[in-house]
Structures are given as structure tokens and as C-alpha cells.
Short mmCIF file of C-alpha atoms and ligand atoms in Angstrom, two decimals:
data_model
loop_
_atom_site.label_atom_id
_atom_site.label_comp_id
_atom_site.label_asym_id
_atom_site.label_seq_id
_atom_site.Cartn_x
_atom_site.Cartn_y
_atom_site.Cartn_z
CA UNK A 1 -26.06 30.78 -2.82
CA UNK A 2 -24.79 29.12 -0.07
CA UNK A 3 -26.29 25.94 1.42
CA UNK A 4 -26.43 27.24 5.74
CA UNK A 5 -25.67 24.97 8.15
CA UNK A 6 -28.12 25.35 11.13
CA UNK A 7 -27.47 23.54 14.73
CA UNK A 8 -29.75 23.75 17.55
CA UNK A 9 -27.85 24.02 20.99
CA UNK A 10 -28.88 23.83 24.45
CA UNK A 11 -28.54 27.24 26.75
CA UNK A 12 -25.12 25.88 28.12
CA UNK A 13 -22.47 26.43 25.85
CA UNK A 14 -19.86 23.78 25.85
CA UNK A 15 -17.09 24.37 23.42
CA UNK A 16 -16.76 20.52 23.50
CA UNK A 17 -20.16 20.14 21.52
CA UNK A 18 -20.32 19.11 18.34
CA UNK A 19 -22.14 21.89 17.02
CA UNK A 20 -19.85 24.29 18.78
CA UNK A 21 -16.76 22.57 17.64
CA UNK A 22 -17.97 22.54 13.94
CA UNK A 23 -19.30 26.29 13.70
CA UNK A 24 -15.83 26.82 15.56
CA UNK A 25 -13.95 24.83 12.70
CA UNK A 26 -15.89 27.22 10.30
CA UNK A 27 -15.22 30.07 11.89
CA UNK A 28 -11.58 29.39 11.79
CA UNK A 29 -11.64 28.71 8.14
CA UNK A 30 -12.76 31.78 7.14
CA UNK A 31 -16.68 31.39 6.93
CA UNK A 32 -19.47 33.77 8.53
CA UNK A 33 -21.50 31.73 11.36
CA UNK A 34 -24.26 33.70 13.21
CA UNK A 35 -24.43 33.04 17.23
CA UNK A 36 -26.55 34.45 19.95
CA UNK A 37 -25.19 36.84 22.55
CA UNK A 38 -27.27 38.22 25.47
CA UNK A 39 -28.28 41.32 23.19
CA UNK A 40 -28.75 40.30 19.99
CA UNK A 41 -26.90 37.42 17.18
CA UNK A 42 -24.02 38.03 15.72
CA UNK A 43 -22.47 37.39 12.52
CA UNK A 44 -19.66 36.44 13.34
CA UNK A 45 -16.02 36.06 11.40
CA UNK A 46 -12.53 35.57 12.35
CA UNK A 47 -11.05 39.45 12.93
CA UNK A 48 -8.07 38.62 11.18
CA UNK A 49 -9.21 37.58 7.86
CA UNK A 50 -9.52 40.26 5.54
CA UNK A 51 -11.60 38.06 3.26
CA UNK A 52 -13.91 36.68 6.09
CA UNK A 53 -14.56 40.13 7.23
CA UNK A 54 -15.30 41.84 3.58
CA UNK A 55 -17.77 38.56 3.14
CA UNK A 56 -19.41 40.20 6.53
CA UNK A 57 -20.26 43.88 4.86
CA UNK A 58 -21.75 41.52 1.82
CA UNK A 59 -23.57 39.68 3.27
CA UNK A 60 -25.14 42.29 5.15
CA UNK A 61 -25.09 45.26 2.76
CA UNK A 62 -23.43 47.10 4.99
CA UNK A 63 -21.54 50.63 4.50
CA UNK A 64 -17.63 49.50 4.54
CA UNK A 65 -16.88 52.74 6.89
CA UNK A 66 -18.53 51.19 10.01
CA UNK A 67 -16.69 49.32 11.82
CA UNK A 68 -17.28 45.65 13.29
CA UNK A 69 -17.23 44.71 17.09
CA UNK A 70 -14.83 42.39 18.20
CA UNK A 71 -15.64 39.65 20.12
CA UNK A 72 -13.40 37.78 23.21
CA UNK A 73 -13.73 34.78 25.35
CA UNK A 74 -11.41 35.55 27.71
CA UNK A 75 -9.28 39.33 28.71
CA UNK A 76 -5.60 37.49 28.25
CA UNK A 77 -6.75 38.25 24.17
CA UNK A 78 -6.80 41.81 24.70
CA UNK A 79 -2.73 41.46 24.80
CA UNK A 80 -3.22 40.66 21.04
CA UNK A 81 -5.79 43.32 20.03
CA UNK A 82 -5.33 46.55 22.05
CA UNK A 83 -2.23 48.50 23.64
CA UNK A 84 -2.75 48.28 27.84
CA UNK A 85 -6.35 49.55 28.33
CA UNK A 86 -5.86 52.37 31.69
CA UNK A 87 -7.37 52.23 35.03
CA UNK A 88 -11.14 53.61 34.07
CA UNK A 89 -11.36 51.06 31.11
CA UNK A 90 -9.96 47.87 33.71
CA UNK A 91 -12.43 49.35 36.02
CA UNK A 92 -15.57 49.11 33.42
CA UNK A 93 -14.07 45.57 32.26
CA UNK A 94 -14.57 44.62 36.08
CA UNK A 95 -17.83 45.63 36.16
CA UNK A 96 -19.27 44.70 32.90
CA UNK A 97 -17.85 41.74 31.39
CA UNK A 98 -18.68 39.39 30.33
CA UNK A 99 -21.75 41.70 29.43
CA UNK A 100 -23.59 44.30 26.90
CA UNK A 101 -20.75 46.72 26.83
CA UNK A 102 -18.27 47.39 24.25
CA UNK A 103 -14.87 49.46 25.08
CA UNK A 104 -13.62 51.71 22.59
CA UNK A 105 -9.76 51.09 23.12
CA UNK A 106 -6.73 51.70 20.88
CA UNK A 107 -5.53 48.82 18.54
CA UNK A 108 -2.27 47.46 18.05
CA UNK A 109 -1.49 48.12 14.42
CA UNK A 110 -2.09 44.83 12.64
CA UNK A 111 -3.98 43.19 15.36
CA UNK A 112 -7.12 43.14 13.21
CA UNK A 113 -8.15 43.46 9.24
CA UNK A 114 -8.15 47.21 8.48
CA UNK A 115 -12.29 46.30 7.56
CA UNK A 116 -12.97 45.39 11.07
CA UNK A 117 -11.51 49.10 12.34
CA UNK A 118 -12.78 50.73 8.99
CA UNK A 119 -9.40 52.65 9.31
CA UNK A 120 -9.83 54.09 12.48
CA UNK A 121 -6.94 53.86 15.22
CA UNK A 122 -9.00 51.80 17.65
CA UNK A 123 -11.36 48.84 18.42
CA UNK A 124 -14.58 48.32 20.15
CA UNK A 125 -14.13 45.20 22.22
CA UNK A 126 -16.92 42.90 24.42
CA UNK A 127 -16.44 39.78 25.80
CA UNK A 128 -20.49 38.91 25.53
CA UNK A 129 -22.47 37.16 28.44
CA UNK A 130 -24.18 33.62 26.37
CA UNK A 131 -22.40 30.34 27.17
CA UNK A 132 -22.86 29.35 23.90
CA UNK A 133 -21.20 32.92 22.35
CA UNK A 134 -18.69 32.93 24.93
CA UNK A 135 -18.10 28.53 24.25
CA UNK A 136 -18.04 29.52 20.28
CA UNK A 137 -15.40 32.58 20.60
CA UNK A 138 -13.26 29.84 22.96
CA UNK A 139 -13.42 27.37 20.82
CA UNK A 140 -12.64 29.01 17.93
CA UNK A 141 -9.95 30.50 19.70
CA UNK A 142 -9.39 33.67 17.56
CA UNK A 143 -11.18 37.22 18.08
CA UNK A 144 -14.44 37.25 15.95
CA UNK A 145 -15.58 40.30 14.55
CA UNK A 146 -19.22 40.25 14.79
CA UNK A 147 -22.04 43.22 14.00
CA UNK A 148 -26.03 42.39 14.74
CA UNK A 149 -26.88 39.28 12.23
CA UNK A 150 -29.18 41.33 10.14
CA UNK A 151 -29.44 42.80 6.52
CA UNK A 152 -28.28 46.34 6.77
CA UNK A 153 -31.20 48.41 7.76
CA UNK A 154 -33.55 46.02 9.35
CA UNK A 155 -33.74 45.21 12.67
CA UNK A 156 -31.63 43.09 15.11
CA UNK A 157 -31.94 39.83 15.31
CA UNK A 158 -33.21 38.74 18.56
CA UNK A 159 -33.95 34.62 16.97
CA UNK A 160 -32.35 32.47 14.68
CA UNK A 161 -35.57 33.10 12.46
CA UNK A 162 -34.64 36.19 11.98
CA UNK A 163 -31.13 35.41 11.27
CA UNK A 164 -32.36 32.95 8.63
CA UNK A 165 -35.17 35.45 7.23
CA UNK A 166 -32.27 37.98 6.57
CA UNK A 167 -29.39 35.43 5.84
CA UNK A 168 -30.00 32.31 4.45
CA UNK A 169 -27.70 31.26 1.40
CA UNK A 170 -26.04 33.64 2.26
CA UNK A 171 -23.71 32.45 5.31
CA UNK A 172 -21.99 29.23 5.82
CA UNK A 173 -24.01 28.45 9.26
CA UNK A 174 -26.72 29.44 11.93
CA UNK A 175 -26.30 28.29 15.78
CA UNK A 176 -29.84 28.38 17.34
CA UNK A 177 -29.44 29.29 20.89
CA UNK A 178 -32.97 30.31 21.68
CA UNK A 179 -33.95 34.38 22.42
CA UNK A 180 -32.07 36.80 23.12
CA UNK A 181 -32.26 38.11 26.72
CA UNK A 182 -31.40 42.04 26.27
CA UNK A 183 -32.91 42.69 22.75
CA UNK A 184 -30.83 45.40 22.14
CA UNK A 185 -27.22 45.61 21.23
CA UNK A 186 -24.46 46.46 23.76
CA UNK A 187 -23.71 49.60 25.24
CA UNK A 188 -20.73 51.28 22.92
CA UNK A 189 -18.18 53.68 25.23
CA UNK A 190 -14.53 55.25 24.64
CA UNK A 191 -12.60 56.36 27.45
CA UNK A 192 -11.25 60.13 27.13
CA UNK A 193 -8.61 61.00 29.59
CA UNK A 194 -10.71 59.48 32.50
CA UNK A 195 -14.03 60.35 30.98
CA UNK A 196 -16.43 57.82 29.34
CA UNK A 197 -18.23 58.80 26.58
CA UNK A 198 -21.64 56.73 25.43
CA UNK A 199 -21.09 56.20 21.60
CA UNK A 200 -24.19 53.93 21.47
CA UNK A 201 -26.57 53.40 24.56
CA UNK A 202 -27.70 49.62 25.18
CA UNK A 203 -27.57 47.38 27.45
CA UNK A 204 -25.69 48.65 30.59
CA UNK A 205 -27.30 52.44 31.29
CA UNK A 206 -25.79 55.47 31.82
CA UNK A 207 -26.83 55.07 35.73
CA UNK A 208 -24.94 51.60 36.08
CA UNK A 209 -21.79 52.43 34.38
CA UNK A 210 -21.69 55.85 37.13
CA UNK A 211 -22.39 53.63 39.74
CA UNK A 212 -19.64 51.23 38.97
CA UNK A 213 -16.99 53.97 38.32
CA UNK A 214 -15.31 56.20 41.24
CA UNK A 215 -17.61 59.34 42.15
CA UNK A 216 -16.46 62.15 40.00
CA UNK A 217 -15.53 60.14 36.80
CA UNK A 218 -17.73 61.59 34.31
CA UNK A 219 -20.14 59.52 32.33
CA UNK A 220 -21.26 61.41 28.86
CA UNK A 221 -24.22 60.32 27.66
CA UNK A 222 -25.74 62.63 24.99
CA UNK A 223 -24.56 59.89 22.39
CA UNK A 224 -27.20 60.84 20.05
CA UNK A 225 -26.20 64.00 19.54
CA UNK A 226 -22.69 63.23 19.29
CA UNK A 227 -22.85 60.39 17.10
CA UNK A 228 -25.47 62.41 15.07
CA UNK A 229 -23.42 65.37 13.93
CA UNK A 230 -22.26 65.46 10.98
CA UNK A 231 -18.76 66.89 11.91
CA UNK A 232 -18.02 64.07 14.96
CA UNK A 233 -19.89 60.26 13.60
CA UNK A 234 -18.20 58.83 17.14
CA UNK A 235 -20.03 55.50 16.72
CA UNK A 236 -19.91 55.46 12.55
CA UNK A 237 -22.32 53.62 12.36
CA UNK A 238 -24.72 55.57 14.12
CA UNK A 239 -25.55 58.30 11.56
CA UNK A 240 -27.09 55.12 9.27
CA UNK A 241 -30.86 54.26 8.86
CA UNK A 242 -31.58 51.63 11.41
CA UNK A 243 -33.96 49.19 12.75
CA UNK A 244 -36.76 50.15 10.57
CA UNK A 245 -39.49 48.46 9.45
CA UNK A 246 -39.72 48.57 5.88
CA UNK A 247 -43.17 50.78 6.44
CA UNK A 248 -43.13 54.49 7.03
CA UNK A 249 -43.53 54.51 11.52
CA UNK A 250 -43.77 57.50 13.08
CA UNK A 251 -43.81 57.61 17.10
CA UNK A 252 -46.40 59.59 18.91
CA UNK A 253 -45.21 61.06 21.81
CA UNK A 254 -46.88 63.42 24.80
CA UNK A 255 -47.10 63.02 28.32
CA UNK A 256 -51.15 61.84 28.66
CA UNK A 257 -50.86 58.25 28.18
CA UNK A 258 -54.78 58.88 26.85
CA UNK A 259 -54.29 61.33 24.50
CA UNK A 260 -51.29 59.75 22.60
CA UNK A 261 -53.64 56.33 22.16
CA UNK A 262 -56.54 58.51 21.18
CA UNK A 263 -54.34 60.43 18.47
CA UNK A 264 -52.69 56.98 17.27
CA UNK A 265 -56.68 55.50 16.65
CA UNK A 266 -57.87 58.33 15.23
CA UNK A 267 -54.72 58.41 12.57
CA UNK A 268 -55.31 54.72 11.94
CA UNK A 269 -58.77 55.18 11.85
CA UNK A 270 -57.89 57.65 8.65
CA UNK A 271 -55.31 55.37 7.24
CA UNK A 272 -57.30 52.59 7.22
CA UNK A 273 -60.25 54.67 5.25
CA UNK A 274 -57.73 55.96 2.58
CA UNK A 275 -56.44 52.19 1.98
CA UNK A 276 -53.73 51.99 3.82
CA UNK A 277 -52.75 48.75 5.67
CA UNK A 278 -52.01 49.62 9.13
CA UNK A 279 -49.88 49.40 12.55
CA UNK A 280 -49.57 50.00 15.70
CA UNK A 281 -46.47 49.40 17.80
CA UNK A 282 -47.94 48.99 21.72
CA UNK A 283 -47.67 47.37 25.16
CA UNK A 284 -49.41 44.66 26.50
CA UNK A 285 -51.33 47.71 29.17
CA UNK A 286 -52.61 49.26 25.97
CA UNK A 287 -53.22 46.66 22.93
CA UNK A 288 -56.85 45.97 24.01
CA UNK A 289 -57.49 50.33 22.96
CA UNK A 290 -56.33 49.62 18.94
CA UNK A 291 -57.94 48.57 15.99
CA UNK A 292 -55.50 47.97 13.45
CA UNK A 293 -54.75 45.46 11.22
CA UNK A 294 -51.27 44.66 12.72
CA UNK A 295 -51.25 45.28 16.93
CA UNK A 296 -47.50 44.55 17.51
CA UNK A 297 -47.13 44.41 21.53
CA UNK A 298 -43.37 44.33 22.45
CA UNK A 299 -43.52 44.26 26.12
CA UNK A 300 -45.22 45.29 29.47
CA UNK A 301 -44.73 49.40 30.40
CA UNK A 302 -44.35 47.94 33.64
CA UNK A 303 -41.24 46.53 32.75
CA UNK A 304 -39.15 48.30 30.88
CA UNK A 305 -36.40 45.46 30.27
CA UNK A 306 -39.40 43.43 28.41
CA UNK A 307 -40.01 46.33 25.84
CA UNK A 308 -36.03 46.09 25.12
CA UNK A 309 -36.38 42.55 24.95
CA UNK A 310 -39.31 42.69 22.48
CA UNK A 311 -39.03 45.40 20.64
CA UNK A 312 -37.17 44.33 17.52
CA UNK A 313 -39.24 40.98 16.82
CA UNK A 314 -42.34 43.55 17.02
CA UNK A 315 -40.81 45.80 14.68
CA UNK A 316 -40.34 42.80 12.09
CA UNK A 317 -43.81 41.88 12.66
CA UNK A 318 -44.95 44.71 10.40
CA UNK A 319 -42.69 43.70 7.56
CA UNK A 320 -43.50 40.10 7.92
CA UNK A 321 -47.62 40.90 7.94
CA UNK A 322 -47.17 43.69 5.23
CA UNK A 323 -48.62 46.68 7.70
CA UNK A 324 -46.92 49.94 5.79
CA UNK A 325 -48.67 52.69 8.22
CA UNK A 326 -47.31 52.38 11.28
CA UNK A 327 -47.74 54.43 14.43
CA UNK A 328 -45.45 53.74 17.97
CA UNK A 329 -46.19 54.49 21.30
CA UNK A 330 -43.19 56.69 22.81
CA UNK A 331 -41.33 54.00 24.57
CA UNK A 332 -38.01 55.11 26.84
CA UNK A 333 -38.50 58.60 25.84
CA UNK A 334 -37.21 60.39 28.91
CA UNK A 335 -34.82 58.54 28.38
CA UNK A 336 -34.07 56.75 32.05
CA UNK A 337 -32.39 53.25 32.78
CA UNK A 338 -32.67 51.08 29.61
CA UNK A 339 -35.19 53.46 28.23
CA UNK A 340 -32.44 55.79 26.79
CA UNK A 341 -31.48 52.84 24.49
CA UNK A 342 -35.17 51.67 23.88
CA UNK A 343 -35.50 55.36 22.74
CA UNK A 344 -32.99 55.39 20.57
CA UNK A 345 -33.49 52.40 18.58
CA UNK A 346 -37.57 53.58 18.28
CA UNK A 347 -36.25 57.20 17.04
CA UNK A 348 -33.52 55.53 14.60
CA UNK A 349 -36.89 52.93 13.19
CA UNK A 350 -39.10 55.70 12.78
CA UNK A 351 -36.48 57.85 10.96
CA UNK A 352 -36.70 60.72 13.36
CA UNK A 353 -40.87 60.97 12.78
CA UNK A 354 -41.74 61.74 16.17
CA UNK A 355 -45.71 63.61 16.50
CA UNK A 356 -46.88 65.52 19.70
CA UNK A 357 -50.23 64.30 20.77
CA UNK A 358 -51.10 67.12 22.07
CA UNK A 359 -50.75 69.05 18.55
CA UNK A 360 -52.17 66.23 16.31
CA UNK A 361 -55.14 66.32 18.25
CA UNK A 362 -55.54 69.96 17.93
CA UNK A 363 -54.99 70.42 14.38
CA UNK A 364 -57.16 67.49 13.62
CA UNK A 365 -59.59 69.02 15.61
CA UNK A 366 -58.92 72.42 13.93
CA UNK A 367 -60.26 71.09 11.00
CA UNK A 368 -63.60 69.75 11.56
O1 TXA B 401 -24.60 43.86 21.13
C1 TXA B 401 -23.85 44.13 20.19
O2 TXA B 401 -23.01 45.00 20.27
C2 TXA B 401 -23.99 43.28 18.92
C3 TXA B 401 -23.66 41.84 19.26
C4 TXA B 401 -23.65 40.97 18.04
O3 TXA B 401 -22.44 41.79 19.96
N1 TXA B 401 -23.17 43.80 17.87
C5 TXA B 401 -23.46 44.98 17.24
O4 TXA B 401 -22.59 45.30 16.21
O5 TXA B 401 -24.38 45.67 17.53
P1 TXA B 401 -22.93 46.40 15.11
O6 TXA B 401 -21.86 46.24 14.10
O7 TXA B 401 -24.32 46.26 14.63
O8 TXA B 401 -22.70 47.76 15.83
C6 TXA B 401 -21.40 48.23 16.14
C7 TXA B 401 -21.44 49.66 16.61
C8 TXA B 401 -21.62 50.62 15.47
O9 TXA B 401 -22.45 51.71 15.86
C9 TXA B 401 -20.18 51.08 15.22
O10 TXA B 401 -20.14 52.33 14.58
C10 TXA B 401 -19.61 51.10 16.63
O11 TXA B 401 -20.18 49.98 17.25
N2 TXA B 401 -18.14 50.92 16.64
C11 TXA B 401 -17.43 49.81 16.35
N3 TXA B 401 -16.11 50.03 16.42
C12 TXA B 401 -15.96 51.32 16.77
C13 TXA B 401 -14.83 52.18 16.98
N4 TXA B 401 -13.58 51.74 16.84
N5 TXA B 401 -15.07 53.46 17.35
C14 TXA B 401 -16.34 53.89 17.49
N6 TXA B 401 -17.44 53.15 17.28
C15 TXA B 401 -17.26 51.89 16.92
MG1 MG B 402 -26.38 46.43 13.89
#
């Protein structure tokens, strides 16, 4: 055990603060100090410390063939980390940083540990979008490898509780920078001669990075199937359970509103009478149709940017009030704008569960 430091800092992140310069000083000596970013905290640790980094995967539990993102300040440290990223990835950099997109470029051999690459050839970089990560990563004035601040398998942090409900004893130090604004982690992409490829969807969408690229550069986004096969785990770390509750959630999906709630109450309706303590994962339009012993609202449908925002700190809501049967609402399926992330995460929580409506319904009808 580990006694964790925790400092509360203002929204402005002045590397001149004490709280900045001291998680700084710990970064730099080889300790693991969680931060906010606009998507979710990091844990961070110096990129170049093979010890720092390893103390990352143990903290978290986390499978030593995915690799870490690494996190800049400034673009003059991309000299240091990458060879000279081409016109397409200078273009995206324009665009998108600092922001909730990570380039997948090659690495200059000994630029990083071999951990934070997990062997591979090249290095997701972001230079994130919070004053306080972007005063932390300046003051500490080395790259910081950082994944989500989370045990392995749980969901992202989007609060310092979190971070400390997951991590504490375990890290040298927590800096408390209030919510997260995204809720979901960055947007992953390689460039392939000209091409960008989604690894991960996140937080800039497939329409934004077209629109910020030359008509005719092609933006891939099928991600999920990519990163899914077997034979091609782009994003390594995408083929892992994620995000998920430590309940069994399924998501209930169909294209009548009405008939997915109606399905949902009627299976926690039969939970509930075989014992089961239950959940339901909902919007602030729809909470008022459940009865359930856990009614987690993430966000307004209305909105989509809230449900990313939410969604993660209503996912640990059924861990933290013990709800085991849990049912979802299909959020971002279609998959447009944010939603293609928002879908993605949901999927990856509910371990690929996904029931039609329209055939639950049926079949439960079947049998009466
Ligand atoms: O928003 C975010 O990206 C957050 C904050 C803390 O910055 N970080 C984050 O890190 O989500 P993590 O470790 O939870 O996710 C990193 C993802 C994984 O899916 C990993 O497989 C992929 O990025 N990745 C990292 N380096 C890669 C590489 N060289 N090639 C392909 N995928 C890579
Ligand atoms: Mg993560």
C-alpha cells in the first residue's frame, strides 16, 4: 500500500501551482499520478521509465500487450518520440490538437520504454485539451504515458472518485480537476499511405475528421470490426473486456422507442420476481417509464454529447448500488456523430449482449 497524495486544483492549469509542480516532481521521479483530460483521467507515468510504466500495467491489471498513449504538451516533443509525421497526420494535428484524438505514428527506436509500445513499431500520440493535463505534461516536461485511470475492465474514470475507488494505495497521487467534459476516451487513428484508419472511435467523429481533411482522403471507420478480428487487433487493446459493470447488461435495441422500454420492464419485471437485483441504464426522456431498483440516467437523447459525458459514471452506478441484472437502452446505435463511440463503449460493457425488441416481445408473448 501506498499512502496517495490527492490535490484539488482549479479548472486553469498553471504549471506554476503547487499542486502541479509537486505531482510534476512525482511524475519525474518515476511515480504514477492520475490527471484529468477532456475525455477521461489518466494515469499517468513518465514514457521513458521502464519501471514507472510496468508499475502502470500493475496497478491497473492490465494485459502487458496493449499499449499506453503518450501524452504531449507541446508538438516540438514529437522530434523526440516519432520520425516526421507526413502531410495527412500535420493536417489532423492542425485540426485536432490539443484535443480527443490520438495519432498512430512511427516511433523512433528508443524514444519510449518498449512497455509503452508493447513492441510494436509505433506510438499513439495526443496532446489532450485540460489546462491542468496540458500544465502537468509541461511541467513535468517529459512525455507521459497515460491509459484511462481505471482497474482493467471497469469503466473510465470520468472523477477523481472514481480514480480513488479503483486506485487508492495503489498510486503515489490523485489531481482533482473536476469532470470530465467528453466522457469517453480519444479518438485512436493511423495514417495508411494517405488514408486514416479509426482504431478506436471517441471523441472527434468520423464526420469531423472528413471534414477537416482534403475531399477524397479516405476516412475508415469500421474500427470495430477491424480491431475485433482476431487476425488484425489494430487498436490491441480493443479485443479486451471493457467498461463493464461488474453485473451481466445486455442492451435492448429496435427502432420503436416504445417497444424497447416495454421489453426492458417486462424483463425487469421477471428479474425482479426470480430475486434478482435489478438495472436499467436510461435517459433522462425515459427514466420516469422504469421500475427498477437501480434507474441509472446518463444523459438527455436530445443531446447526444451528454450521454457520452455520462455514460461511464452511470455504468459504475450499478456496481456501486450492487444492481447485477442490468438492461441498456440502445444508445448511438446507428452509429452517427459521437454516437459511433457511445455505441461502442455500450456494446464492449454489455459484452456483445445486444436483444431485438421486436423478438423479445414476441417470444415472450409466444409463451403465454
Ligand atoms: O482519451 C484517452 O485516450 C485516454 C486519456 C487518459 O488520454 N487514454 C486512454 O488510454 O484511453 P487507454 O490505454 O485506455 O487506451 C489506449 C488505446 C488502446 O485501445 C490501445 O490498444 C490503443 O490506444 N493504442 C495505443 N498505442 C497504439 C499503437 N501504437 N497502435 C495501435 N493502437 C494503439
Ligand atoms: Mg482504458
Amino acid at each position: 500500500m501506498t499512502q496517495t497524495h490527492y490535490w484539488t486544483v482549479g479548472p486553469a492549469g498553471d504549471p506554476g501551482q503547487p499542486a502541479i509542480r509537486e505531482a510534476a516532481a512525482l511524475l519525474r521521479q518515476g511515480e504514477l499520478v492520475a490527471f484529468p483530460t477532456e475525455t477521461v483521467y489518466g494515469l499517468g507515468a513518465d514514457a521513458r521509465n521502464t519501471a514507472a510504466v510496468a508499475a502502470i500495467f500493475a496497478a491497473k491489471g492490465r494485459p502487458s500487450d496493449n499499449p499506453l498513449i503518450v501524452h504531449i504538451a507541446d508538438r516540438s516533443q514529437l522530434a523526440n518520440l516519432v520520425e516526421r509525421p507526413d502531410e495527412t497526420a500535420e493536417r489532423l494535428m492542425d485540426a485536432f490538437w490539443p484535443g480527443p484524438l490520438t495519432i498512430v505514428l512511427p516511433a523512433l527506436p528508443g524514444a519510449v520504454s518498449p512497455l509503452v509500445t508493447a513492441g510494436l513499431a509505433t506510438v499513439g500520440v495526443r496532446m489532450p485539451a485540460h489546462p491542468v493535463a496540458l500544465g502537468l505534461l509541461a511541467a513535468a516536461g517529459c512525455p507521459v504515458a497515460a491509459p484511462s485511470a481505471n482497474r482493467s475492465g471497469r469503466p473510465s474514470p470520468t472523477q477523481a472518485a472514481h480514480v480513488r475507488a479503483d486506485l487508492d494505495g495503489a498510486i503515489a497521487g490523485i489531481v482533482d480537476g473536476g469532470a470530465t467534459g467528453v466522457g469517453l476516451e480519444s479518438t485512436v487513428v493511423a495514417v495508411e499511405d494517405g488514408a486514416v484508419r479509426i482504431l478506436r472511435p471517441g471523441g472527434v467523429t468520423a464526420e469531423q475528421l472528413r471534414a477537416a481533411l482534403p475531399a477524397g482522403t479516405a476516412v475508415l471507420a469500421g474500427a470495430e470490426t477491424a480491431a475485433d478480428a482476431a487476425d488484425a487487433p489494430r487498436a490491441p487493446g480493443m479485443k479486451y473486456r471493457h467498461y463493464a459493470p461488474r453485473g451481466s447488461m445486455a442492451i435492448v435495441a429496435g427502432d420503436d422507442a416504445d417497444a424497447v422500454s416495454r421489453t426492458i420492464q417486462r424483463r425487469l419485471d421477471q428479474a425482479k420476481r426470480e430475486g434478482e437485483r435489478t438495472g436499467v441504464l436510461t435517459c433522462e426522456e425515459h427514466a420516469h417509464r422504469y421500475r427498477a431498483d437501480v434507474v441509472a440516467v446518463c444523459g438527455r437523447l436530445a443531446e447526444p454529447e451528454s450521454i457520452a459525458r455520462g455514460l461511464f459514471a452511470a455504468l459504475r452506478r450499478f456496481d456501486d448500488e450492487g444492481a447485477a441484472f442490468l438492461l441498456a437502452e440502445p444508445f448511438g446505435h446507428g452509429g452517427q456523430g459521437i454516437g459511433a463511440a457511445v455505441w461502442n463503449r455500450l456494446r464492449k460493457a454489455a459484452e456483445g449482449r445486444i436483444v431485438s425488441a421486436d423478438e423479445a416481445g414476441r417470444s415472450e408473448n409466444a409463451g403465454l
